[in-house]
Coordinates of C-alpha atoms in Angstrom, one line a residue:
M298 CA 107.7 105.7 104.9
N299 CA 108.8 107.8 102.0
K300 CA 106.3 109.6 99.8
L301 CA 105.8 109.2 96.1
T302 CA 105.7 111.9 93.5
V303 CA 103.1 112.1 90.7
V304 CA 105.0 112.4 87.4
L305 CA 102.1 112.1 84.9
V306 CA 98.3 111.7 85.0
D307 CA 96.8 110.3 81.8
P308 CA 94.3 111.4 80.8
P309 CA 94.5 114.5 83.0
D310 CA 91.3 115.7 84.8
D311 CA 89.6 112.3 84.2
E312 CA 87.9 110.4 86.9
A313 CA 89.8 107.2 86.0
A314 CA 93.4 107.6 85.1
S315 CA 96.8 106.0 84.7
V316 CA 99.3 107.7 87.1
T317 CA 103.0 107.5 86.7
L318 CA 104.7 107.6 90.1
R319 CA 108.3 108.1 91.2
S320 CA 110.0 106.8 94.3
E321 CA 113.6 107.4 95.3
A322 CA 114.6 104.4 93.3
G323 CA 112.2 103.9 90.4
E324 CA 109.0 104.7 88.4
L325 CA 105.8 102.8 87.8
T326 CA 102.3 103.4 86.5
A327 CA 99.3 102.7 88.6
F328 CA 95.5 102.9 88.1
C329 CA 93.6 105.6 90.0
Y330 CA 89.9 105.8 90.5
P331 CA 88.5 108.2 91.5
C332 CA 91.4 110.3 90.5
S333 CA 92.0 114.0 91.5
L334 CA 95.8 113.8 91.2
K335 CA 97.9 116.2 89.2
A336 CA 101.6 116.1 88.1
G337 CA 103.8 117.3 91.0
D338 CA 101.5 116.0 93.7
V339 CA 103.1 114.0 96.5
I340 CA 101.2 111.1 97.9
G341 CA 101.5 108.4 100.6
N342 CA 103.6 105.4 99.7
R343 CA 101.0 102.6 100.0
L344 CA 99.8 101.0 96.8
S345 CA 97.6 97.9 96.3
A346 CA 97.8 95.0 93.9
L347 CA 94.9 93.5 92.0
D348 CA 95.2 89.7 91.4
A349 CA 98.7 89.2 92.8
E350 CA 100.4 85.9 92.3
M351 CA 103.4 85.4 94.6
M352 CA 105.9 82.8 95.8
A353 CA 109.0 82.8 98.0
T354 CA 112.1 83.7 96.1
F355 CA 114.1 81.2 98.2
L356 CA 113.7 79.0 101.2
S357 CA 115.3 79.5 104.6
D358 CA 117.4 76.4 104.3
W359 CA 119.1 77.5 101.1
P360 CA 122.9 78.4 101.2
D361 CA 123.6 82.0 102.2
D362 CA 125.4 82.8 98.9
E363 CA 122.4 81.7 96.9
K364 CA 120.0 83.7 99.1
A365 CA 122.3 86.8 98.8
A366 CA 122.3 86.4 95.0
L367 CA 118.5 86.3 94.9
S368 CA 118.0 89.2 97.3
T369 CA 117.9 91.9 94.6
E370 CA 114.7 94.0 94.1
W371 CA 113.5 94.5 90.6
I372 CA 110.2 95.4 88.8
E373 CA 109.3 95.1 85.1
R374 CA 106.2 96.4 83.4
T375 CA 104.3 93.6 81.6
G376 CA 101.2 95.6 80.6
H377 CA 99.6 99.0 81.0
C378 CA 99.5 98.9 84.9
S379 CA 100.7 95.3 85.3
Y380 CA 104.1 94.2 86.6
K381 CA 106.3 91.3 87.6
G382 CA 109.3 91.5 89.9
R383 CA 110.9 90.7 93.2
G384 CA 110.5 92.6 96.5
R385 CA 111.2 92.3 100.2
V386 CA 108.3 91.6 102.6
I387 CA 108.4 94.4 105.2
D388 CA 105.2 93.4 107.0
Q389 CA 103.8 89.9 106.6
V390 CA 100.8 90.6 108.8
E391 CA 99.7 93.5 106.6
G392 CA 100.9 91.9 103.4
L393 CA 103.3 94.7 102.5
V394 CA 106.1 94.2 100.0
E395 CA 108.7 96.9 99.2
V396 CA 110.2 97.0 95.7
L397 CA 112.5 99.9 94.6
G398 CA 111.0 102.2 97.1
F399 CA 107.3 101.4 96.4
I400 CA 105.3 99.8 99.2
I401 CA 102.6 97.5 97.7
E402 CA 99.9 95.6 99.6
M403 CA 99.7 92.1 98.1
D404 CA 99.1 89.6 101.0
A405 CA 102.7 88.3 101.2
P406 CA 102.7 84.6 101.9
C407 CA 106.0 84.5 103.7
A408 CA 108.9 86.6 105.1
G409 CA 112.0 87.5 103.2
Y410 CA 111.9 88.0 99.4
V411 CA 109.0 87.2 97.1
D412 CA 108.7 87.0 93.3
F413 CA 105.4 88.4 92.1
N414 CA 103.1 88.9 89.1
L415 CA 100.5 91.7 89.4
R416 CA 97.6 92.2 87.1
R417 CA 97.3 95.8 88.2
I418 CA 98.7 98.2 90.7
D419 CA 96.2 100.6 92.2
I420 CA 96.5 103.9 94.1
G421 CA 94.4 103.9 97.2
T422 CA 92.0 106.7 97.7

């Protein structure tokens, strides 16, 4: 599992902060409490979602060309630490979804790809 790099902590030196993280393929902002992180820190790659809504991107009986067309990971910021996107379930038992190099725990309902809407992404302590 790749690590994540802390790019920005806002406000710095505060107990609760918004932390911008970078993976090998993207950036996102997550909530951190209690927060002792600083820019340049490297942390484990396991985030968690608060109030995640998910559904399968496609069903197993769909044509292969349609499934291939929908098998692209993406993530879009919809609020301060909230996001929507599409990721690949890497461990259904643990509810882990990978999207652009970030591993987010969100109780995945199925295998394969899921579309999601997350109220907030949190950094575990």
